[in-house]
CSV table of C-alpha atoms and ligand atoms in Angstrom, one decimal:
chain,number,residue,atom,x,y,z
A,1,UNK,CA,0.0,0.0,0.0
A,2,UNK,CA,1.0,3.4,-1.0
A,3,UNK,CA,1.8,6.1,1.9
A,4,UNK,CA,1.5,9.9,0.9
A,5,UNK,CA,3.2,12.1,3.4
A,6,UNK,CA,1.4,15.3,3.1
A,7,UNK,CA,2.1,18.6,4.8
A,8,UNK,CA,-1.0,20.9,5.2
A,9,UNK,CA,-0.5,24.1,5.3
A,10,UNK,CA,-4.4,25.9,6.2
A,11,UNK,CA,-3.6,29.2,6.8
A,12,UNK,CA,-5.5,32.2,7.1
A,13,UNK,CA,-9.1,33.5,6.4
A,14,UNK,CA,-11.2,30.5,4.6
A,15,UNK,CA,-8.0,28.4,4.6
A,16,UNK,CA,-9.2,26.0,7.4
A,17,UNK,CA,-12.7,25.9,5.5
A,18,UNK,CA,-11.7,25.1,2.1
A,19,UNK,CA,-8.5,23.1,2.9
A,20,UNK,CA,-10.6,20.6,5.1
A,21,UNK,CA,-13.0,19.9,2.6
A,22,UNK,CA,-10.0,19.1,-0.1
A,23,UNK,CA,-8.6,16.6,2.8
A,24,UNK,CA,-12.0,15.1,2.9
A,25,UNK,CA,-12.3,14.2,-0.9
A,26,UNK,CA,-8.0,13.2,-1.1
A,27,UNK,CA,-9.1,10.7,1.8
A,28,UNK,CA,-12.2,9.3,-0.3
A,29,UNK,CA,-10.4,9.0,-3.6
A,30,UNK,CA,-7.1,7.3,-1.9
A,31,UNK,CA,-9.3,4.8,-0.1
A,32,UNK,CA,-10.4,3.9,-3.7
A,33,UNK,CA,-6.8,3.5,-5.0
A,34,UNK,CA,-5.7,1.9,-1.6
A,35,UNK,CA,-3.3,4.7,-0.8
A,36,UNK,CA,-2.6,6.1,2.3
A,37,UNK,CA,-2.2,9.5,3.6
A,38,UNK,CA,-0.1,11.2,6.4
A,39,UNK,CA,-1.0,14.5,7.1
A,40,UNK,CA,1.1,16.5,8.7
A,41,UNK,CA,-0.2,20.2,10.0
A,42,UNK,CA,2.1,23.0,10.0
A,43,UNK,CA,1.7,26.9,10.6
A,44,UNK,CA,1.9,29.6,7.5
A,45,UNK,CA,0.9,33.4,7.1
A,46,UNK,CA,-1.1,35.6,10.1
A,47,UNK,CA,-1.7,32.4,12.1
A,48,UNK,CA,1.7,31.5,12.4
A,49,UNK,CA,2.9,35.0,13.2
A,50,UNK,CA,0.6,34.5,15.9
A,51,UNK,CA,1.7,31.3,16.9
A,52,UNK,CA,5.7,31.7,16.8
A,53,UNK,CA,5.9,35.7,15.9
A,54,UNK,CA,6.7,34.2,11.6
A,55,UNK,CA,4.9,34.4,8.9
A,56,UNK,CA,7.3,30.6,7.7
A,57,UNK,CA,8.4,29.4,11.1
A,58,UNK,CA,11.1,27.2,11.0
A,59,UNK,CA,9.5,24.5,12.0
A,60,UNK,CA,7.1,25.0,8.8
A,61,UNK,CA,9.7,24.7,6.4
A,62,UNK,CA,11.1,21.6,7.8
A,63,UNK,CA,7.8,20.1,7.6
A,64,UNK,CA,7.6,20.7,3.7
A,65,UNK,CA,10.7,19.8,2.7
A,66,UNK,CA,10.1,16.2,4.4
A,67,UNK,CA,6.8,16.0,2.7
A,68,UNK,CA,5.9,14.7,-0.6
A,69,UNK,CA,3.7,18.0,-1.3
A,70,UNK,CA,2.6,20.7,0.2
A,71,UNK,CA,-1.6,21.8,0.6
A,72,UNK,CA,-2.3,25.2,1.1
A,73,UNK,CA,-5.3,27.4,2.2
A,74,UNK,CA,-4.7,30.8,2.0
A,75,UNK,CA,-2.5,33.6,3.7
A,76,UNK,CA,-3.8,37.0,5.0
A,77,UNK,CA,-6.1,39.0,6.5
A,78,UNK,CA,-7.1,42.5,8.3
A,79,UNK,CA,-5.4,41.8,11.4
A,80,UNK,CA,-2.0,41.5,9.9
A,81,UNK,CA,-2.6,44.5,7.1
A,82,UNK,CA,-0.5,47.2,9.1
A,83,UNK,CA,2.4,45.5,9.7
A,84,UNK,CA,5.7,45.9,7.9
A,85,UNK,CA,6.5,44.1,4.2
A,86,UNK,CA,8.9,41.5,5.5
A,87,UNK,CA,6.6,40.9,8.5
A,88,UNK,CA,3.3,40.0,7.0
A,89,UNK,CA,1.4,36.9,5.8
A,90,UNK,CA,2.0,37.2,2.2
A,91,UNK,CA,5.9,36.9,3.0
A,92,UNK,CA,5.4,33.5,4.4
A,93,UNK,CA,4.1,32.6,1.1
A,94,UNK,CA,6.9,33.8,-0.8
A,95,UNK,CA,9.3,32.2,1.7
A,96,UNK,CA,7.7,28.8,1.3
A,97,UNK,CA,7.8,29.4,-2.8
A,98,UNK,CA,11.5,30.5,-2.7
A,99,UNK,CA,12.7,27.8,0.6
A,100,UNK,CA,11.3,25.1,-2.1
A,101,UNK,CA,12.6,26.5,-5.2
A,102,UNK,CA,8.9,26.2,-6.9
A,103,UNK,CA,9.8,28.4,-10.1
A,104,UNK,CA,6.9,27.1,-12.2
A,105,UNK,CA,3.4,28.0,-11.2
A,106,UNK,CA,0.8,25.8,-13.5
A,107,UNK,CA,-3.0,27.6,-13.3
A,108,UNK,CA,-5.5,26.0,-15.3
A,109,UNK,CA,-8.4,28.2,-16.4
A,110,UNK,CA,-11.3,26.0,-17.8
A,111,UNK,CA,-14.5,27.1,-18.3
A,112,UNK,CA,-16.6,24.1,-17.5
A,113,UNK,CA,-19.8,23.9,-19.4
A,114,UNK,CA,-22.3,24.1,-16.3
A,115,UNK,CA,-20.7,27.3,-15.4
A,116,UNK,CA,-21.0,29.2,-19.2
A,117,UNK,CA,-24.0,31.0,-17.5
A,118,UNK,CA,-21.6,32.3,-14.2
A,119,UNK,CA,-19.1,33.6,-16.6
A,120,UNK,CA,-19.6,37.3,-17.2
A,121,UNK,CA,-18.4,37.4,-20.6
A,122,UNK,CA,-21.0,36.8,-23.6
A,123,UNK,CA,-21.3,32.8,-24.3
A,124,UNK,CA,-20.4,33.6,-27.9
A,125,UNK,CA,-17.3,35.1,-26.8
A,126,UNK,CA,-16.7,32.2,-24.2
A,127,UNK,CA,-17.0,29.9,-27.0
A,128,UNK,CA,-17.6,26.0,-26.6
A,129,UNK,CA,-14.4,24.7,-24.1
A,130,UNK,CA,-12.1,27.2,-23.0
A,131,UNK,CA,-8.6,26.1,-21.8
A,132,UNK,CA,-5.8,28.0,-21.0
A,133,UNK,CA,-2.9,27.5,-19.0
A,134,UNK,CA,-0.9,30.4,-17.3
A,135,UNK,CA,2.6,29.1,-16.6
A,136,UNK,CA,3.5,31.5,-14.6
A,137,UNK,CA,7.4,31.9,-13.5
A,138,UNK,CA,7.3,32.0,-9.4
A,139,UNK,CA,10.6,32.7,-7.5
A,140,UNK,CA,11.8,35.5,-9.6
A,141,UNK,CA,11.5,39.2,-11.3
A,142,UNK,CA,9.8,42.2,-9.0
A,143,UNK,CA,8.6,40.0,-6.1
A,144,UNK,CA,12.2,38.8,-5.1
A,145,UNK,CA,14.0,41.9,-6.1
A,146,UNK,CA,15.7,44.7,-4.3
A,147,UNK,CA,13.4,47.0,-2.8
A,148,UNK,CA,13.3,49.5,-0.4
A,149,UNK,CA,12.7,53.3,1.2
A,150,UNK,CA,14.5,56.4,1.5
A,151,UNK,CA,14.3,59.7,1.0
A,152,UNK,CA,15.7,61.3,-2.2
A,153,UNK,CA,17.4,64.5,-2.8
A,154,UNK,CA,14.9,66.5,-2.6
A,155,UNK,CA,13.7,65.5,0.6
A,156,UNK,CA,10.7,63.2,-0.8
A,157,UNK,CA,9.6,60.1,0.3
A,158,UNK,CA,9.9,57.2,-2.1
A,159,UNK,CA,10.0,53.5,-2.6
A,160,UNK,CA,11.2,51.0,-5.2
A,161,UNK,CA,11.0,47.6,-6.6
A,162,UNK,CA,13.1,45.8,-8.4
A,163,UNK,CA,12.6,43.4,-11.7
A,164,UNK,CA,15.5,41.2,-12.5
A,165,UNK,CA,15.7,37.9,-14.6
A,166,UNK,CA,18.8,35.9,-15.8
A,167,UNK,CA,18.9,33.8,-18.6
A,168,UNK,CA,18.6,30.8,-16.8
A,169,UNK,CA,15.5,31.6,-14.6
A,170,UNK,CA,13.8,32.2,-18.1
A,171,UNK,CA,15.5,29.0,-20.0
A,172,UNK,CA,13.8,27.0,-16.8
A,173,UNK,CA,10.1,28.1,-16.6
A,174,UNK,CA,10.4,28.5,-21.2
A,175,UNK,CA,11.4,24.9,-20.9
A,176,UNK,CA,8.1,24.1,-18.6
A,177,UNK,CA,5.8,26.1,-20.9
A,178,UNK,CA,7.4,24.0,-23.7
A,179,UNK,CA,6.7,20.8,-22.0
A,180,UNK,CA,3.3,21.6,-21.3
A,181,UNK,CA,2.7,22.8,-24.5
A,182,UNK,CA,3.8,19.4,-26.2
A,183,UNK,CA,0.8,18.2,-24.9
A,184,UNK,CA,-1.5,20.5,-25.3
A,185,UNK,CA,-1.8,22.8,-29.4
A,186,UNK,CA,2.1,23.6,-29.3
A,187,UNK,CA,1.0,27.2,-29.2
A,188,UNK,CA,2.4,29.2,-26.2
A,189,UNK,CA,1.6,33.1,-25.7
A,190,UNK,CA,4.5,34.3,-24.0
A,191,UNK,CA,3.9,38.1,-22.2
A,192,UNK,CA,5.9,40.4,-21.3
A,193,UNK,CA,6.4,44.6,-21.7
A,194,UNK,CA,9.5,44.2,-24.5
A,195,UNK,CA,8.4,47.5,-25.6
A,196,UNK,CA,9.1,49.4,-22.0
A,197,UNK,CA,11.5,46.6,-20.2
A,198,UNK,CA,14.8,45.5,-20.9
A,199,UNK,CA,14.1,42.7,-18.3
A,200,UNK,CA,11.4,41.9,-21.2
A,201,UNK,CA,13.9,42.1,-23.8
A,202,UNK,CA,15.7,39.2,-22.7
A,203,UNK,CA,12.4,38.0,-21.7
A,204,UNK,CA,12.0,37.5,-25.3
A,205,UNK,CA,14.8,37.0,-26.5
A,206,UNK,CA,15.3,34.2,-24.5
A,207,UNK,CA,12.0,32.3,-25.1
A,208,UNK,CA,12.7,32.5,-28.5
A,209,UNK,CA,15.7,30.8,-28.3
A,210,UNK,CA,14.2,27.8,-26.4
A,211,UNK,CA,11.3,27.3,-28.6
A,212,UNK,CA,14.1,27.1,-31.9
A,213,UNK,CA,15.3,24.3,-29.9
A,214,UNK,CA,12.2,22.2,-29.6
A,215,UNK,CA,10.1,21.2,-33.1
A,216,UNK,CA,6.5,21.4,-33.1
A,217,UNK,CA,6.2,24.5,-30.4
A,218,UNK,CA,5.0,27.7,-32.0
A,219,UNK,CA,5.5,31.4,-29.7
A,220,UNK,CA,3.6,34.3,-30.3
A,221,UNK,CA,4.7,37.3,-28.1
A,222,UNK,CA,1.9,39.4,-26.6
A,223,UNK,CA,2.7,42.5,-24.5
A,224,UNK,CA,0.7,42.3,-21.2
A,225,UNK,CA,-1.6,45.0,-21.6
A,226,UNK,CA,-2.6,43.6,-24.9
A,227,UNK,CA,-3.0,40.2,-22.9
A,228,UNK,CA,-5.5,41.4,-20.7
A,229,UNK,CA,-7.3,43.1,-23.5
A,230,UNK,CA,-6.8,40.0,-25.7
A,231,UNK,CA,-8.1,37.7,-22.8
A,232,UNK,CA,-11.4,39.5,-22.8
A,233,UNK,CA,-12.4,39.7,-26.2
A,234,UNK,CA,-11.1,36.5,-27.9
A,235,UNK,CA,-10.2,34.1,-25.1
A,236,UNK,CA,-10.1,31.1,-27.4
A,237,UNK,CA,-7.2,32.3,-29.3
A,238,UNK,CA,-5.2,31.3,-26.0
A,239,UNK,CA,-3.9,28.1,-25.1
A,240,UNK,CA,-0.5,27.9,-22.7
A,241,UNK,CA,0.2,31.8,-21.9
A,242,UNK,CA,3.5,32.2,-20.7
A,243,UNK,CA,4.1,34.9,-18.2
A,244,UNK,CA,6.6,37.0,-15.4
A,245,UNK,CA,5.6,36.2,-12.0
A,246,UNK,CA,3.7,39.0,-11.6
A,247,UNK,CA,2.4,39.7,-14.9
A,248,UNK,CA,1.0,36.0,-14.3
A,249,UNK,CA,-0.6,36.9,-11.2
A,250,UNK,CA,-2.5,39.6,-12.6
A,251,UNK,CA,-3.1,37.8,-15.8
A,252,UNK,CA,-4.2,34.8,-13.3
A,253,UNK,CA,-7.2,36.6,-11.6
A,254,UNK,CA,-8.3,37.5,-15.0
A,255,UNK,CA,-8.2,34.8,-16.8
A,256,UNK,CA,-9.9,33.1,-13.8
A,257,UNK,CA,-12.8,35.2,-13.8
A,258,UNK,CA,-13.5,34.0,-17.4
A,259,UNK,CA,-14.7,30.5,-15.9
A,260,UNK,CA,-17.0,31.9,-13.9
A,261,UNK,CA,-15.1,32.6,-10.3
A,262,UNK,CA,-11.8,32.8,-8.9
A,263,UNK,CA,-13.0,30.7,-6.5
A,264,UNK,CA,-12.6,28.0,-9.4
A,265,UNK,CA,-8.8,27.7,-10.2
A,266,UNK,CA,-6.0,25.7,-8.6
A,267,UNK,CA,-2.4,25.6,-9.2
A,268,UNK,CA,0.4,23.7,-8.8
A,269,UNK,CA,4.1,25.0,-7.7
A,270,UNK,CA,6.0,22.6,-8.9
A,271,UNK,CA,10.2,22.7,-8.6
A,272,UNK,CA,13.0,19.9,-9.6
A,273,UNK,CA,11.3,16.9,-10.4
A,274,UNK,CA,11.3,14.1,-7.1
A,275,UNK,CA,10.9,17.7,-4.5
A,276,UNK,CA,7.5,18.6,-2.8
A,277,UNK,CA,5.3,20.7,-4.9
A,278,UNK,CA,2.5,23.2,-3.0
A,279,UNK,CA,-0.8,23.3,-4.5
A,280,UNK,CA,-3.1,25.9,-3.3
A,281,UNK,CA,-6.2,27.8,-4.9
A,282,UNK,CA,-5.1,31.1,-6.8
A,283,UNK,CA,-7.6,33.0,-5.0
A,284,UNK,CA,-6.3,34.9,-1.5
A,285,UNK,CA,-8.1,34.0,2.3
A,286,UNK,CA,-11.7,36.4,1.7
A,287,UNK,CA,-11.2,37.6,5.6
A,288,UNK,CA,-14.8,39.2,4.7
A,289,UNK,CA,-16.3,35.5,4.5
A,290,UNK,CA,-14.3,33.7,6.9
A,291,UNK,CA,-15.7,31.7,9.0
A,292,UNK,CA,-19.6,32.1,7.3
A,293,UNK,CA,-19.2,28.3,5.9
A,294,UNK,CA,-20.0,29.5,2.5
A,295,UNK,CA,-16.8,30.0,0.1
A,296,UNK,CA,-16.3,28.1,-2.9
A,297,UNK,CA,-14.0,25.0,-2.0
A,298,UNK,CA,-13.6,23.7,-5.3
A,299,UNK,CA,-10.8,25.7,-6.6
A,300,UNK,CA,-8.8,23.8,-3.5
A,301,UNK,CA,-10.3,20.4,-4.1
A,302,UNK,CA,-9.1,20.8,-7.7
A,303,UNK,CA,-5.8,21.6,-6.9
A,304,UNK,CA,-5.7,18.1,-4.7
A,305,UNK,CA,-6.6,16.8,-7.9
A,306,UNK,CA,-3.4,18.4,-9.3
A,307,UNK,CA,-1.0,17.2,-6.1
A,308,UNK,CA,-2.2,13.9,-6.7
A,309,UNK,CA,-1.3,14.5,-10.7
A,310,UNK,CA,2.0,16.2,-10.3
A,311,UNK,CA,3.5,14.3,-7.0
A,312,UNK,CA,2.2,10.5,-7.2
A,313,UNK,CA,1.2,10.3,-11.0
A,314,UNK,CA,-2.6,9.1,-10.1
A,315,UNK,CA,-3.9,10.3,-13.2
A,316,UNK,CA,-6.9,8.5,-13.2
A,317,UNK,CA,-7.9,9.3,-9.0
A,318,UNK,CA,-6.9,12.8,-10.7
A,319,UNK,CA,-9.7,12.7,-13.9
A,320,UNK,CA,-12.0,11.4,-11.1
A,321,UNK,CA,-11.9,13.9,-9.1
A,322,UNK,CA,-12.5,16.6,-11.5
A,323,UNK,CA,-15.0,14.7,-13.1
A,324,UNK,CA,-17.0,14.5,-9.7
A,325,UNK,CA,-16.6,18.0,-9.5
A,326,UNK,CA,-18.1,18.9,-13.2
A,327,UNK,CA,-21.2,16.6,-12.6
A,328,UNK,CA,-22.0,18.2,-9.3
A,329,UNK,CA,-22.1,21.4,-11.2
A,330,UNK,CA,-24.3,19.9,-13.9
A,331,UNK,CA,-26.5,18.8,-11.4
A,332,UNK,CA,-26.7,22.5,-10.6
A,333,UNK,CA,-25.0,22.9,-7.0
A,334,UNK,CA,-23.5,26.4,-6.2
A,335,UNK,CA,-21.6,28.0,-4.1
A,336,UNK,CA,-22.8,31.5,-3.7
A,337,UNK,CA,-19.5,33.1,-5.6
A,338,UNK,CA,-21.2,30.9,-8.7
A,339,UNK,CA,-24.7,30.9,-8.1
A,340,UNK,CA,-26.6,32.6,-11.3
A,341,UNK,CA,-29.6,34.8,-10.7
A,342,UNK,CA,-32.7,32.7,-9.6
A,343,UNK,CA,-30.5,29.2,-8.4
A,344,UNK,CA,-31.7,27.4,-6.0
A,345,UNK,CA,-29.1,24.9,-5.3
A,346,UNK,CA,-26.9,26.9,-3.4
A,347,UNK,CA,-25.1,25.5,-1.0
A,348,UNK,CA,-22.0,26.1,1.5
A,349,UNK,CA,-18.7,25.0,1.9
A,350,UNK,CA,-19.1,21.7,3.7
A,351,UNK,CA,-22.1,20.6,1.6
A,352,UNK,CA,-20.3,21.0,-1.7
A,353,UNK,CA,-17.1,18.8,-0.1
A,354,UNK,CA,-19.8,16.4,0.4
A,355,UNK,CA,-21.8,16.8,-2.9
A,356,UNK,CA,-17.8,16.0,-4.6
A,357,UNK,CA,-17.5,13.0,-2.1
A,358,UNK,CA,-20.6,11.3,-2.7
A,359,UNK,CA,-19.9,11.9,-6.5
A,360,UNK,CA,-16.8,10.3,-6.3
A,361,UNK,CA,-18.9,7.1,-4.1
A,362,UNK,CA,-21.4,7.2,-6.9
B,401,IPM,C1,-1.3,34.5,-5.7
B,401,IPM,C2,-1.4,35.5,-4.6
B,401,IPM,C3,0.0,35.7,-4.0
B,401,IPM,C4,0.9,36.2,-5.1
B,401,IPM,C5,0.0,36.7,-2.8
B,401,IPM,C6,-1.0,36.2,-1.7
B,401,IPM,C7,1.4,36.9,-2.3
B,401,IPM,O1,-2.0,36.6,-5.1
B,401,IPM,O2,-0.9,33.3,-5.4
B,401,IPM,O3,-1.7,34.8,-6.9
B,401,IPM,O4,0.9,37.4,-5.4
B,401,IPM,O5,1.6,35.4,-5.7
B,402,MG,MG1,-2.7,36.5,-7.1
């Protein structure tokens, strides 16, 4: 029998929520393959600055790196808001990202078809089965770059941010897009800001040069405001988009509002191959719905479809699981994020981790 050591990571906000009800359908789907799992809690974010005055205690990061993957709530919320950059939630994120050297970020956007309605772009525009996948590039460029304050000549205030990529950090996550792409239409979008950046240039540049390497891989180059332009009027022409880690995470939330909700897209944050992964929801903590036992908790049971994809191969526990999670919707269960204008199948947080989990039974 198979033994998954899993560290979970539930965070802040509806991370406990969402993250519990992922657990719950990972333990119905292993039972079916006769696999085991260990799950091993640890601290991240607000909680844990609570807990041991850290946003990534120690103790946290010992915990991943023994695991075979890493499942994550959320990190964040009002409480923690005022306190300095390297002292909030968000950093323990990063941290955990950059302590694991997850450089490729894999978000699937799919519209599934029950959802067409929750979508706010036209169904003509949505077309029949949108699929894109951001690759986004995760440990490098403006998030982990020099920044600081001081005070400048004249006597202002100011603050800056840095954006820096080498070669190789853009060879790595090219080479991922690539890969993905192989299996997919061959088409990548790569985005960048060529036209303003020189960090773009290479960018470019660079990507090129990996796609000359590999046959049957077409790249178009998209600058990012064009992207989210693009994104919104003809989503189709989109298939693996290729993106800066933060022109990926704004690119992400958009491109995940196109399937109906945020609260609908996982990710996986994947590294060298054989090291844990974390796979989390895109979507941040929603301290405004904490605790109410209604957010969505299918973006986070989708990305334990992913962990069990990426880390143990279980492709087919994977399909199952997202297929459980398509039929509940086309038997017309919402969460309230989803629900269209006179549904009356909405239901909260624990009842849609059930409605997956008796799917998966049926
Ligand atoms: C995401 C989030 C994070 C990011 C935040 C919480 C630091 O927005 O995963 O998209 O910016 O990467
Ligand atoms: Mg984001």
């Amino acid at each position: 029998m198979t033994v998954c050591n899993i560290a979970v990571l539930k965070g802040d906000g509806i991370g406990p929520e969402i993250v519990t009800e992922c657990q719950k359908v990972l333990e119905k789907v292993c039972e079916q393959e006769n696999v085991t799992i260990n799950w091993e809690e640890a601290h991240i974010g607000g909680e844990a600055i609570d807990c041991f005055g850290s946003p990534y205690p120690e103790e946290t990061l010992q915990i991943c790196q023994a695991a075979d993957a890493v499942l994550l709530g959320a990190v964040g919320g009002y409480k923690w808001e005022t306190l300095p950059g390297e002292q909030r939630p968000e950093k323990g994120l990063l941290a955990l990202r950059s302590s694991l050297n997850l450089y490729a970020n894999l978000r699937p956007a799919l519209v599934y078809k029950p959802l067409k309605a929750a979508s706010p772009l036209r169904s003509d525009i949505l077309g029949d089965r949108l699929d894109i996948l951001v690759v986004r590039e995760l440990t490098g460029g403006i998030y982990f770059g020099p920044r600081g304050k001081r005070v400048n000549a004249q006597g202002i205030e100011e603050a800056y941010d840095t954006e820096i990529y080498n070669k190789e950090e853009i060879r790595r996550i090219a080479k991922v897009a690539m890969q993905a792409a192989l299996g997919r239409s061959g088409k990548i979008i790569s985005v960048d800001k060529d036209n303003v950046l020189e960090s773009s240039r290479l960018w470019r540049q660079t990507v090129k040069e990996e796609a000359e390497k590999v046959s049957g891989i077409t790249v178009q180059n998209m600058y990012v405001d064009n992207a989210a332009m693009q994104l919104v009027r003809n989503p189709g022409q989109f298939d693996v988009l290729l993106t800066s880690n933060m022109f990926g995470d704004i690119l992400s939330d958009l491109a995940s509002m196109l399937t109906g909700s945020i609260g609908m897209l996982p990710s996986a944050s994947l590294g060298e191959p054989g090291k844990p992964g974390v796979f989390e929801p895109i979507h941040g903590s929603a301290p405004d719905i904490a605790g109410k036992g209604i957010a969505n908790p299918l973006a986070t049971i989708l990305s334990g479809a992913m962990l069990l994809r990426y880390t143990y191969q279980l492709e087919g526990a994977a399909k199952r699981i997202e297929k459980a999670v398509e039929t509940v919707l086309e038997n017309g269960y919402r969460t309230a994020d989803l629900a269209e204008a006179g549904c009356n199948k909405i239901v909260g947080t624990v009842e849609m981790g059930n409605l997956v989990c008796a799917q998966l039974d049926a």
